[in-house]
């Protein structure tokens, strides 16, 4: 087709149209509607359409004029002028649909079209659709109309390609957001079910074991009073084993229910002596007497989650007792710190020391040291200690390690961080 010079007024209108397209950026529907509305006026068409490529079809996505009732209509690429346009990447002109074998004649009759012009819309040299103007009259479009569509094709195709890509990006983002929300809801449901299960475990398993431990302690005292020391010792050992089971259950519950949370601990003013008394009561008589208390600190109350601090302190003392000889004491010292303003817990044992290779990973979950006294564990104790201190804004560290013993330190800030 021979290109012709456009009238200056028409060129000005095309420039104005391009400006409108820019203003409609990132709204695909507004963008396409702007295109067809203005092209209908520029060419004097009865209707204009933006058709987009969808698999092997051409779909009416934006319409104006007499084409408005047909938005969403699909044409086969293989037997339509639009399909031929995207296959050949050429501007195609039909002067009379009734005598043009390239068109889908039934579709033309359905929409009342006798003549039309199609121009391919390209993005990165790939067809994304066609821009089509149509009329119910034979040979309604001249060379100037054809040139108008040619002039607009590159600008419209590139802009439309970007708009389509942006539209798909938004839809993908929305779909991803829906998926994330659905997964978050599923996670919340699972967490709720897990909390219910852990509540059942704590009530149905831990409480009976506590009752049994208390009964064993009472029976041991009665046997001692009845001058049956051998039987009393066996009951005390049984209570010690039950205490280890309870400690393992507490650690498992803590990891599953308390320490996976990201927020800080729920702190309340707590009496330090009460914390120490309850922690000491967690140990059987055979172990409790080995814990030596030193308290140069004058601090009486600290804001803390007492159940978590009790668990952390018990784990630290249990480790120290397990790695020391049975006749060696473990010293628990409470000190005040000015920098930072905190209460410091030092636990010192007299064992053989820690393998240097374990020190970098000492507080990681599942790390277990070789125990010369054959005590068993699951590698949760020190991991829980560290997490408890993190939840309180404090720290847990190994202060000293030698062949004559290990000193572990907990630093508990006197007030939560802002």
mmCIF file of C-alpha atoms in Angstrom:
data_model
loop_
_atom_site.group_PDB
_atom_site.id
_atom_site.type_symbol
_atom_site.label_atom_id
_atom_site.label_comp_id
_atom_site.label_asym_id
_atom_site.label_seq_id
_atom_site.Cartn_x
_atom_site.Cartn_y
_atom_site.Cartn_z
ATOM 1 C CA UNK A 1 0.000 0.000 0.000
ATOM 2 C CA UNK A 2 1.271 3.437 -0.926
ATOM 3 C CA UNK A 3 1.725 5.736 2.041
ATOM 4 C CA UNK A 4 0.235 9.225 1.738
ATOM 5 C CA UNK A 5 0.892 12.447 3.557
ATOM 6 C CA UNK A 6 -1.563 13.138 6.344
ATOM 7 C CA UNK A 7 -3.318 16.435 6.775
ATOM 8 C CA UNK A 8 -1.675 18.539 9.535
ATOM 9 C CA UNK A 9 -4.934 18.612 11.490
ATOM 10 C CA UNK A 10 -5.073 14.819 11.450
ATOM 11 C CA UNK A 11 -1.436 14.572 12.504
ATOM 12 C CA UNK A 12 -2.185 16.894 15.414
ATOM 13 C CA UNK A 13 -5.103 14.680 16.432
ATOM 14 C CA UNK A 14 -2.833 11.616 16.342
ATOM 15 C CA UNK A 15 -0.340 13.379 18.611
ATOM 16 C CA UNK A 16 -3.168 14.311 20.970
ATOM 17 C CA UNK A 17 -4.293 10.709 20.945
ATOM 18 C CA UNK A 18 -0.809 9.516 21.874
ATOM 19 C CA UNK A 19 -0.878 11.951 24.781
ATOM 20 C CA UNK A 20 -4.174 10.494 25.958
ATOM 21 C CA UNK A 21 -2.690 7.020 25.757
ATOM 22 C CA UNK A 22 0.201 8.084 27.990
ATOM 23 C CA UNK A 23 -2.291 9.507 30.509
ATOM 24 C CA UNK A 24 -4.104 6.165 30.576
ATOM 25 C CA UNK A 25 -0.877 4.296 31.427
ATOM 26 C CA UNK A 26 -1.068 1.217 33.664
ATOM 27 C CA UNK A 27 -4.815 0.795 33.307
ATOM 28 C CA UNK A 28 -5.268 -1.699 30.479
ATOM 29 C CA UNK A 29 -9.012 -1.262 30.035
ATOM 30 C CA UNK A 30 -8.818 2.552 30.024
ATOM 31 C CA UNK A 31 -5.863 2.389 27.660
ATOM 32 C CA UNK A 32 -7.597 0.194 25.079
ATOM 33 C CA UNK A 33 -10.826 2.163 25.282
ATOM 34 C CA UNK A 34 -8.887 5.379 24.618
ATOM 35 C CA UNK A 35 -7.369 3.777 21.515
ATOM 36 C CA UNK A 36 -10.618 2.610 19.914
ATOM 37 C CA UNK A 37 -12.618 5.739 20.761
ATOM 38 C CA UNK A 38 -10.069 8.037 19.125
ATOM 39 C CA UNK A 39 -9.387 5.844 16.100
ATOM 40 C CA UNK A 40 -13.086 5.627 15.321
ATOM 41 C CA UNK A 41 -13.194 9.405 15.173
ATOM 42 C CA UNK A 42 -9.928 9.720 13.225
ATOM 43 C CA UNK A 43 -11.055 7.326 10.494
ATOM 44 C CA UNK A 44 -14.794 7.963 10.490
ATOM 45 C CA UNK A 45 -15.428 4.263 11.165
ATOM 46 C CA UNK A 46 -18.708 2.834 12.428
ATOM 47 C CA UNK A 47 -16.771 0.877 15.008
ATOM 48 C CA UNK A 48 -13.256 0.054 16.178
ATOM 49 C CA UNK A 49 -11.863 -2.932 18.036
ATOM 50 C CA UNK A 50 -8.722 -3.997 19.860
ATOM 51 C CA UNK A 51 -8.383 -7.758 19.433
ATOM 52 C CA UNK A 52 -5.840 -9.597 21.556
ATOM 53 C CA UNK A 53 -4.135 -12.882 20.754
ATOM 54 C CA UNK A 54 -5.234 -15.686 23.093
ATOM 55 C CA UNK A 55 -3.839 -19.066 22.068
ATOM 56 C CA UNK A 56 -5.349 -19.798 18.605
ATOM 57 C CA UNK A 57 -8.080 -17.139 18.846
ATOM 58 C CA UNK A 58 -8.502 -13.399 18.469
ATOM 59 C CA UNK A 59 -10.621 -11.892 21.247
ATOM 60 C CA UNK A 60 -12.501 -8.571 21.165
ATOM 61 C CA UNK A 61 -11.143 -6.865 24.307
ATOM 62 C CA UNK A 62 -12.132 -3.221 23.669
ATOM 63 C CA UNK A 63 -14.876 -1.923 21.381
ATOM 64 C CA UNK A 64 -16.659 1.254 20.439
ATOM 65 C CA UNK A 65 -19.476 2.380 18.184
ATOM 66 C CA UNK A 66 -21.453 -0.395 16.501
ATOM 67 C CA UNK A 67 -19.027 -3.000 17.899
ATOM 68 C CA UNK A 68 -19.930 -2.366 21.545
ATOM 69 C CA UNK A 69 -22.378 -5.308 21.791
ATOM 70 C CA UNK A 70 -19.669 -7.751 20.705
ATOM 71 C CA UNK A 71 -16.994 -7.251 23.364
ATOM 72 C CA UNK A 72 -15.600 -10.679 24.301
ATOM 73 C CA UNK A 73 -16.331 -12.247 20.917
ATOM 74 C CA UNK A 74 -13.738 -14.782 19.710
ATOM 75 C CA UNK A 75 -12.549 -15.295 16.151
ATOM 76 C CA UNK A 76 -10.378 -18.184 14.968
ATOM 77 C CA UNK A 77 -6.935 -17.083 13.855
ATOM 78 C CA UNK A 78 -6.973 -19.600 11.039
ATOM 79 C CA UNK A 79 -9.986 -18.182 9.198
ATOM 80 C CA UNK A 80 -10.189 -14.466 9.984
ATOM 81 C CA UNK A 81 -8.595 -11.321 8.619
ATOM 82 C CA UNK A 82 -7.333 -10.522 12.130
ATOM 83 C CA UNK A 83 -5.623 -13.899 12.367
ATOM 84 C CA UNK A 84 -4.001 -13.400 8.961
ATOM 85 C CA UNK A 85 -2.848 -9.966 10.083
ATOM 86 C CA UNK A 86 -0.929 -11.347 13.095
ATOM 87 C CA UNK A 87 0.489 -14.193 11.000
ATOM 88 C CA UNK A 88 1.771 -11.976 8.184
ATOM 89 C CA UNK A 89 2.498 -8.912 10.346
ATOM 90 C CA UNK A 90 1.053 -6.728 7.595
ATOM 91 C CA UNK A 91 -1.627 -4.063 7.462
ATOM 92 C CA UNK A 92 -4.605 -5.671 5.684
ATOM 93 C CA UNK A 93 -7.474 -3.894 3.977
ATOM 94 C CA UNK A 94 -10.810 -5.494 3.056
ATOM 95 C CA UNK A 95 -13.021 -3.470 0.675
ATOM 96 C CA UNK A 96 -15.981 -5.892 0.667
ATOM 97 C CA UNK A 97 -16.331 -8.763 3.126
ATOM 98 C CA UNK A 98 -18.915 -10.481 0.937
ATOM 99 C CA UNK A 99 -16.279 -11.098 -1.741
ATOM 100 C CA UNK A 100 -13.079 -11.485 0.319
ATOM 101 C CA UNK A 101 -12.032 -15.107 1.036
ATOM 102 C CA UNK A 102 -9.668 -13.972 3.823
ATOM 103 C CA UNK A 103 -12.454 -12.963 6.209
ATOM 104 C CA UNK A 104 -14.699 -14.945 8.532
ATOM 105 C CA UNK A 105 -17.855 -14.134 6.574
ATOM 106 C CA UNK A 106 -20.412 -15.429 9.127
ATOM 107 C CA UNK A 107 -18.737 -13.297 11.820
ATOM 108 C CA UNK A 108 -18.753 -10.250 9.497
ATOM 109 C CA UNK A 109 -22.442 -10.684 8.816
ATOM 110 C CA UNK A 110 -23.132 -11.124 12.541
ATOM 111 C CA UNK A 111 -21.506 -7.795 13.416
ATOM 112 C CA UNK A 112 -22.716 -6.018 10.256
ATOM 113 C CA UNK A 113 -19.316 -5.346 8.645
ATOM 114 C CA UNK A 114 -18.674 -4.881 4.882
ATOM 115 C CA UNK A 115 -15.218 -3.253 4.927
ATOM 116 C CA UNK A 116 -12.351 -3.009 7.397
ATOM 117 C CA UNK A 117 -8.664 -2.299 7.965
ATOM 118 C CA UNK A 118 -6.452 -4.354 10.369
ATOM 119 C CA UNK A 119 -3.007 -3.405 11.616
ATOM 120 C CA UNK A 120 -0.840 -5.711 13.758
ATOM 121 C CA UNK A 121 0.151 -4.580 17.243
ATOM 122 C CA UNK A 122 3.695 -5.734 18.009
ATOM 123 C CA UNK A 123 5.664 -5.869 21.236
ATOM 124 C CA UNK A 124 9.320 -6.863 20.938
ATOM 125 C CA UNK A 125 8.566 -7.908 17.335
ATOM 126 C CA UNK A 126 5.933 -10.380 18.506
ATOM 127 C CA UNK A 127 2.233 -9.848 17.707
ATOM 128 C CA UNK A 128 0.040 -9.190 20.739
ATOM 129 C CA UNK A 129 -3.112 -8.293 18.828
ATOM 130 C CA UNK A 130 -4.626 -6.172 16.092
ATOM 131 C CA UNK A 131 -6.230 -2.774 15.870
ATOM 132 C CA UNK A 132 -9.193 -2.829 13.529
ATOM 133 C CA UNK A 133 -11.578 -0.189 12.183
ATOM 134 C CA UNK A 134 -14.821 -1.343 10.502
ATOM 135 C CA UNK A 135 -17.745 -0.007 8.528
ATOM 136 C CA UNK A 136 -21.094 -1.279 7.295
ATOM 137 C CA UNK A 137 -20.326 0.294 3.900
ATOM 138 C CA UNK A 138 -18.292 -1.149 1.027
ATOM 139 C CA UNK A 139 -14.793 0.365 0.566
ATOM 140 C CA UNK A 140 -15.304 2.825 3.427
ATOM 141 C CA UNK A 141 -11.585 3.408 4.128
ATOM 142 C CA UNK A 142 -9.076 5.228 1.913
ATOM 143 C CA UNK A 143 -5.280 5.239 1.814
ATOM 144 C CA UNK A 144 -5.144 8.002 4.403
ATOM 145 C CA UNK A 145 -7.049 5.811 6.882
ATOM 146 C CA UNK A 146 -4.700 2.925 6.165
ATOM 147 C CA UNK A 147 -1.683 5.179 6.679
ATOM 148 C CA UNK A 148 -3.158 6.441 9.937
ATOM 149 C CA UNK A 149 -3.271 2.903 11.293
ATOM 150 C CA UNK A 150 0.236 2.212 9.984
ATOM 151 C CA UNK A 151 1.503 5.335 11.701
ATOM 152 C CA UNK A 152 -0.020 4.298 14.992
ATOM 153 C CA UNK A 153 0.871 0.602 14.862
ATOM 154 C CA UNK A 154 4.394 0.741 16.322
ATOM 155 C CA UNK A 155 3.474 3.152 19.114
ATOM 156 C CA UNK A 156 0.279 1.331 20.012
ATOM 157 C CA UNK A 157 1.796 -2.141 19.827
ATOM 158 C CA UNK A 158 4.707 -1.296 22.111
ATOM 159 C CA UNK A 159 2.456 0.552 24.553
ATOM 160 C CA UNK A 160 -0.158 -2.187 24.489
ATOM 161 C CA UNK A 161 2.493 -4.857 25.054
ATOM 162 C CA UNK A 162 3.725 -3.006 28.115
ATOM 163 C CA UNK A 163 0.172 -2.516 29.339
ATOM 164 C CA UNK A 164 -0.627 -6.202 28.910
ATOM 165 C CA UNK A 165 2.589 -7.179 30.697
ATOM 166 C CA UNK A 166 1.757 -4.798 33.533
ATOM 167 C CA UNK A 167 -1.808 -6.091 33.714
ATOM 168 C CA UNK A 168 -0.561 -9.674 33.910
ATOM 169 C CA UNK A 169 1.952 -8.652 36.576
ATOM 170 C CA UNK A 170 -0.827 -7.145 38.681
ATOM 171 C CA UNK A 171 -2.984 -10.244 38.238
ATOM 172 C CA UNK A 172 -0.050 -12.500 39.127
ATOM 173 C CA UNK A 173 0.626 -10.339 42.187
ATOM 174 C CA UNK A 174 -3.006 -10.560 43.249
ATOM 175 C CA UNK A 175 -3.008 -14.313 42.707
ATOM 176 C CA UNK A 176 0.201 -14.643 44.710
ATOM 177 C CA UNK A 177 -1.292 -12.473 47.455
ATOM 178 C CA UNK A 178 -4.354 -14.726 47.580
ATOM 179 C CA UNK A 179 -2.112 -17.795 47.749
ATOM 180 C CA UNK A 180 -0.029 -16.270 50.542
ATOM 181 C CA UNK A 181 -3.161 -15.359 52.501
ATOM 182 C CA UNK A 182 -4.586 -18.849 51.989
ATOM 183 C CA UNK A 183 -1.326 -20.428 53.146
ATOM 184 C CA UNK A 184 -1.196 -18.050 56.103
ATOM 185 C CA UNK A 185 -4.728 -19.084 57.066
ATOM 186 C CA UNK A 186 -3.778 -22.744 56.740
ATOM 187 C CA UNK A 187 -0.716 -22.080 58.904
ATOM 188 C CA UNK A 188 -2.852 -20.342 61.529
ATOM 189 C CA UNK A 189 -5.215 -23.315 61.529
ATOM 190 C CA UNK A 190 -2.324 -25.749 61.926
ATOM 191 C CA UNK A 191 -0.849 -23.644 64.723
ATOM 192 C CA UNK A 192 -4.200 -23.597 66.493
ATOM 193 C CA UNK A 193 -4.494 -27.363 66.155
ATOM 194 C CA UNK A 194 -0.936 -27.755 67.418
ATOM 195 C CA UNK A 195 -1.656 -25.565 70.445
ATOM 196 C CA UNK A 196 -4.712 -27.676 71.214
ATOM 197 C CA UNK A 197 -2.645 -30.845 70.899
ATOM 198 C CA UNK A 198 0.081 -29.463 73.145
ATOM 199 C CA UNK A 199 -2.497 -28.393 75.709
ATOM 200 C CA UNK A 200 -3.840 -31.947 75.758
ATOM 201 C CA UNK A 201 -0.291 -33.291 76.042
ATOM 202 C CA UNK A 202 0.532 -30.955 78.922
ATOM 203 C CA UNK A 203 -2.663 -31.795 80.784
ATOM 204 C CA UNK A 204 -3.080 -35.499 80.016
ATOM 205 C CA UNK A 205 0.579 -36.538 80.250
ATOM 206 C CA UNK A 206 2.522 -34.068 82.322
ATOM 207 C CA UNK A 207 0.049 -33.655 85.180
ATOM 208 C CA UNK A 208 -0.286 -37.407 85.921
ATOM 209 C CA UNK A 209 3.520 -37.682 85.882
ATOM 210 C CA UNK A 210 3.749 -34.815 88.362
ATOM 211 C CA UNK A 211 1.211 -36.539 90.576
ATOM 212 C CA UNK A 212 3.122 -39.818 90.343
ATOM 213 C CA UNK A 213 6.394 -38.044 91.202
ATOM 214 C CA UNK A 214 4.819 -36.464 94.251
ATOM 215 C CA UNK A 215 3.442 -39.847 95.315
ATOM 216 C CA UNK A 216 6.877 -41.439 94.949
ATOM 217 C CA UNK A 217 8.435 -38.694 97.068
ATOM 218 C CA UNK A 218 5.827 -39.193 99.788
ATOM 219 C CA UNK A 219 6.324 -42.958 99.704
ATOM 220 C CA UNK A 220 10.112 -42.540 99.947
ATOM 221 C CA UNK A 221 9.717 -40.358 103.057
ATOM 222 C CA UNK A 222 7.423 -42.923 104.661
ATOM 223 C CA UNK A 223 9.892 -45.719 103.949
ATOM 224 C CA UNK A 224 12.697 -43.641 105.407
ATOM 225 C CA UNK A 225 10.659 -43.090 108.572
ATOM 226 C CA UNK A 226 9.934 -46.835 108.639
ATOM 227 C CA UNK A 227 13.671 -47.498 108.519
ATOM 228 C CA UNK A 228 13.607 -48.953 105.007
ATOM 229 C CA UNK A 229 16.415 -46.859 103.477
ATOM 230 C CA UNK A 230 17.108 -49.268 100.606
ATOM 231 C CA UNK A 231 13.526 -49.121 99.321
ATOM 232 C CA UNK A 232 13.423 -45.376 99.888
ATOM 233 C CA UNK A 233 16.548 -44.952 97.748
ATOM 234 C CA UNK A 234 15.042 -46.994 94.918
ATOM 235 C CA UNK A 235 11.920 -44.828 94.982
ATOM 236 C CA UNK A 236 14.082 -41.706 94.960
ATOM 237 C CA UNK A 237 15.944 -42.995 91.909
ATOM 238 C CA UNK A 238 12.613 -43.739 90.222
ATOM 239 C CA UNK A 239 11.505 -40.200 90.987
ATOM 240 C CA UNK A 240 14.762 -38.926 89.481
ATOM 241 C CA UNK A 241 14.086 -40.809 86.243
ATOM 242 C CA UNK A 242 10.550 -39.445 86.196
ATOM 243 C CA UNK A 243 11.990 -35.967 86.699
ATOM 244 C CA UNK A 244 14.160 -36.427 83.604
ATOM 245 C CA UNK A 245 11.103 -37.483 81.609
ATOM 246 C CA UNK A 246 9.215 -34.413 82.827
ATOM 247 C CA UNK A 247 12.162 -32.180 81.902
ATOM 248 C CA UNK A 248 12.233 -33.634 78.373
ATOM 249 C CA UNK A 249 8.480 -33.070 78.031
ATOM 250 C CA UNK A 250 8.846 -29.475 79.255
ATOM 251 C CA UNK A 251 11.649 -28.812 76.763
ATOM 252 C CA UNK A 252 9.662 -30.318 73.899
ATOM 253 C CA UNK A 253 6.588 -28.279 74.795
ATOM 254 C CA UNK A 254 8.702 -25.140 75.090
ATOM 255 C CA UNK A 255 10.280 -25.557 71.658
ATOM 256 C CA UNK A 256 6.937 -26.380 70.017
ATOM 257 C CA UNK A 257 4.670 -23.878 71.761
ATOM 258 C CA UNK A 258 6.663 -21.012 73.265
ATOM 259 C CA UNK A 259 10.025 -20.495 71.641
ATOM 260 C CA UNK A 260 8.943 -20.406 67.987
ATOM 261 C CA UNK A 261 7.199 -17.071 68.506
ATOM 262 C CA UNK A 262 8.856 -13.931 67.173
ATOM 263 C CA UNK A 263 7.586 -11.413 69.729
ATOM 264 C CA UNK A 264 9.231 -10.683 73.087
ATOM 265 C CA UNK A 265 8.474 -12.579 76.277
ATOM 266 C CA UNK A 266 5.459 -11.544 78.367
ATOM 267 C CA UNK A 267 7.285 -10.028 81.321
ATOM 268 C CA UNK A 268 5.897 -9.380 84.794
ATOM 269 C CA UNK A 269 7.579 -8.328 88.042
ATOM 270 C CA UNK A 270 8.826 -11.554 89.635
ATOM 271 C CA UNK A 271 10.463 -12.260 92.961
ATOM 272 C CA UNK A 272 13.961 -13.595 92.294
ATOM 273 C CA UNK A 273 14.023 -15.811 95.401
ATOM 274 C CA UNK A 274 10.728 -17.393 94.325
ATOM 275 C CA UNK A 275 12.246 -18.152 90.911
ATOM 276 C CA UNK A 276 15.249 -19.827 92.572
ATOM 277 C CA UNK A 277 13.084 -21.810 95.016
ATOM 278 C CA UNK A 278 10.810 -23.156 92.279
ATOM 279 C CA UNK A 279 13.792 -24.060 90.091
ATOM 280 C CA UNK A 280 15.512 -25.908 92.951
ATOM 281 C CA UNK A 281 12.265 -27.772 93.683
ATOM 282 C CA UNK A 282 12.392 -29.221 90.165
ATOM 283 C CA UNK A 283 15.389 -31.364 91.160
ATOM 284 C CA UNK A 284 15.220 -34.566 93.213
ATOM 285 C CA UNK A 285 16.817 -34.609 96.653
ATOM 286 C CA UNK A 286 19.769 -36.595 95.323
ATOM 287 C CA UNK A 287 20.667 -33.714 92.973
ATOM 288 C CA UNK A 288 19.370 -30.683 94.822
ATOM 289 C CA UNK A 289 21.903 -30.921 97.633
ATOM 290 C CA UNK A 290 24.739 -30.558 95.096
ATOM 291 C CA UNK A 291 23.585 -27.092 94.005
ATOM 292 C CA UNK A 292 25.391 -24.414 96.028
ATOM 293 C CA UNK A 293 23.800 -20.974 96.033
ATOM 294 C CA UNK A 294 25.795 -17.737 96.166
ATOM 295 C CA UNK A 295 23.820 -14.505 96.159
ATOM 296 C CA UNK A 296 25.874 -11.303 96.340
ATOM 297 C CA UNK A 297 23.085 -9.611 94.338
ATOM 298 C CA UNK A 298 20.705 -7.328 96.229
ATOM 299 C CA UNK A 299 18.107 -7.357 93.436
ATOM 300 C CA UNK A 300 14.742 -8.641 94.669
ATOM 301 C CA UNK A 301 12.434 -8.404 91.671
ATOM 302 C CA UNK A 302 12.952 -8.479 87.906
ATOM 303 C CA UNK A 303 10.496 -8.216 85.017
ATOM 304 C CA UNK A 304 10.456 -11.672 83.396
ATOM 305 C CA UNK A 305 8.370 -14.558 82.148
ATOM 306 C CA UNK A 306 9.002 -16.740 85.181
ATOM 307 C CA UNK A 307 7.988 -20.030 83.553
ATOM 308 C CA UNK A 308 10.499 -19.495 80.742
ATOM 309 C CA UNK A 309 13.300 -18.285 83.038
ATOM 310 C CA UNK A 310 12.661 -21.229 85.351
ATOM 311 C CA UNK A 311 12.994 -23.580 82.369
ATOM 312 C CA UNK A 312 16.214 -21.912 81.176
ATOM 313 C CA UNK A 313 17.815 -21.929 84.617
ATOM 314 C CA UNK A 314 16.779 -25.559 85.213
ATOM 315 C CA UNK A 315 18.298 -26.617 81.873
ATOM 316 C CA UNK A 316 21.554 -24.855 82.691
ATOM 317 C CA UNK A 317 21.770 -26.461 86.151
ATOM 318 C CA UNK A 318 20.799 -29.887 84.747
ATOM 319 C CA UNK A 319 23.646 -29.686 82.235
ATOM 320 C CA UNK A 320 26.106 -28.683 84.927
ATOM 321 C CA UNK A 321 25.000 -31.524 87.226
ATOM 322 C CA UNK A 322 25.129 -34.053 84.383
ATOM 323 C CA UNK A 323 28.684 -33.115 83.369
ATOM 324 C CA UNK A 324 30.109 -33.026 86.899
ATOM 325 C CA UNK A 325 31.090 -35.938 89.073
ATOM 326 C CA UNK A 326 28.423 -37.064 91.509
ATOM 327 C CA UNK A 327 30.422 -35.807 94.503
ATOM 328 C CA UNK A 328 31.184 -32.396 93.008
ATOM 329 C CA UNK A 329 29.019 -29.312 93.660
ATOM 330 C CA UNK A 330 27.563 -26.950 91.075
ATOM 331 C CA UNK A 331 27.628 -23.280 92.051
ATOM 332 C CA UNK A 332 24.805 -20.906 91.074
ATOM 333 C CA UNK A 333 25.798 -17.262 91.603
ATOM 334 C CA UNK A 334 23.531 -14.225 91.218
ATOM 335 C CA UNK A 335 25.266 -10.880 90.581
ATOM 336 C CA UNK A 336 24.152 -7.343 89.738
ATOM 337 C CA UNK A 337 25.407 -5.650 86.596
ATOM 338 C CA UNK A 338 25.500 -1.903 85.981
ATOM 339 C CA UNK A 339 26.480 -2.117 82.303
ATOM 340 C CA UNK A 340 24.109 -3.311 81.127
ATOM 341 C CA UNK A 341 21.644 -2.837 83.993
ATOM 342 C CA UNK A 342 20.856 -6.510 84.545
ATOM 343 C CA UNK A 343 20.770 -9.529 86.831
ATOM 344 C CA UNK A 344 23.517 -12.034 86.003
ATOM 345 C CA UNK A 345 23.234 -15.793 86.614
ATOM 346 C CA UNK A 346 26.512 -17.761 86.611
ATOM 347 C CA UNK A 347 26.421 -21.570 86.716
ATOM 348 C CA UNK A 348 29.811 -23.167 87.344
ATOM 349 C CA UNK A 349 30.494 -26.914 87.277
ATOM 350 C CA UNK A 350 33.640 -28.906 88.068
ATOM 351 C CA UNK A 351 33.486 -31.266 85.112
ATOM 352 C CA UNK A 352 36.134 -32.053 82.453
ATOM 353 C CA UNK A 353 35.233 -29.056 80.274
ATOM 354 C CA UNK A 354 33.656 -28.723 76.860
ATOM 355 C CA UNK A 355 35.078 -30.032 73.599
ATOM 356 C CA UNK A 356 36.387 -26.924 71.808
ATOM 357 C CA UNK A 357 34.823 -28.032 68.490
ATOM 358 C CA UNK A 358 31.335 -27.755 70.014
ATOM 359 C CA UNK A 359 31.661 -24.217 71.338
ATOM 360 C CA UNK A 360 30.702 -22.401 68.069
ATOM 361 C CA UNK A 361 27.479 -24.458 67.805
ATOM 362 C CA UNK A 362 26.824 -24.930 71.504
ATOM 363 C CA UNK A 363 23.389 -23.258 71.494
ATOM 364 C CA UNK A 364 22.101 -24.766 68.261
ATOM 365 C CA UNK A 365 19.207 -27.213 68.315
ATOM 366 C CA UNK A 366 20.249 -30.869 68.349
ATOM 367 C CA UNK A 367 23.861 -30.315 69.487
ATOM 368 C CA UNK A 368 24.862 -32.852 72.140
ATOM 369 C CA UNK A 369 28.177 -33.263 73.909
ATOM 370 C CA UNK A 370 29.669 -36.571 75.003
ATOM 371 C CA UNK A 371 28.663 -37.015 78.617
ATOM 372 C CA UNK A 372 31.120 -38.901 80.815
ATOM 373 C CA UNK A 373 28.309 -39.821 83.215
ATOM 374 C CA UNK A 374 25.971 -41.279 80.553
ATOM 375 C CA UNK A 375 23.145 -38.801 81.006
ATOM 376 C CA UNK A 376 20.978 -38.587 77.884
ATOM 377 C CA UNK A 377 19.243 -35.708 76.132
ATOM 378 C CA UNK A 378 17.915 -34.491 72.822
ATOM 379 C CA UNK A 379 20.103 -31.446 72.302
ATOM 380 C CA UNK A 380 17.307 -28.999 73.206
ATOM 381 C CA UNK A 381 18.449 -27.718 76.611
ATOM 382 C CA UNK A 382 20.979 -25.031 75.667
ATOM 383 C CA UNK A 383 19.036 -24.082 72.540
ATOM 384 C CA UNK A 384 16.060 -23.323 74.785
ATOM 385 C CA UNK A 385 18.292 -21.382 77.182
ATOM 386 C CA UNK A 386 19.468 -19.103 74.385
ATOM 387 C CA UNK A 387 15.967 -18.572 72.959
ATOM 388 C CA UNK A 388 14.557 -17.742 76.397
ATOM 389 C CA UNK A 389 17.230 -15.098 76.886
ATOM 390 C CA UNK A 390 16.625 -13.693 73.383
ATOM 391 C CA UNK A 391 12.923 -13.374 74.150
ATOM 392 C CA UNK A 392 13.895 -11.387 77.263
ATOM 393 C CA UNK A 393 16.348 -9.167 75.354
ATOM 394 C CA UNK A 394 19.216 -10.814 77.232
ATOM 395 C CA UNK A 395 22.104 -13.131 76.420
ATOM 396 C CA UNK A 396 23.420 -16.611 77.136
ATOM 397 C CA UNK A 397 27.112 -17.390 76.765
ATOM 398 C CA UNK A 398 29.934 -19.666 77.819
ATOM 399 C CA UNK A 399 32.058 -17.531 80.136
ATOM 400 C CA UNK A 400 34.821 -20.010 80.933
ATOM 401 C CA UNK A 401 35.914 -23.435 79.690
ATOM 402 C CA UNK A 402 38.806 -25.543 80.960
ATOM 403 C CA UNK A 403 39.629 -29.066 82.063
ATOM 404 C CA UNK A 404 38.516 -28.065 85.564
ATOM 405 C CA UNK A 405 35.018 -26.967 84.624
ATOM 406 C CA UNK A 406 32.696 -24.742 82.639
ATOM 407 C CA UNK A 407 30.977 -21.503 83.628
ATOM 408 C CA UNK A 408 27.818 -20.475 81.767
ATOM 409 C CA UNK A 409 26.326 -16.997 82.120
ATOM 410 C CA UNK A 410 22.809 -15.631 81.637
ATOM 411 C CA UNK A 411 22.322 -11.858 81.495
ATOM 412 C CA UNK A 412 18.721 -10.797 82.218
ATOM 413 C CA UNK A 413 18.033 -7.054 81.687
ATOM 414 C CA UNK A 414 16.171 -5.485 84.607
ATOM 415 C CA UNK A 415 13.687 -3.873 82.208
ATOM 416 C CA UNK A 416 12.516 -4.825 78.709
ATOM 417 C CA UNK A 417 14.006 -2.912 75.797
ATOM 418 C CA UNK A 418 11.825 -0.217 74.186
#
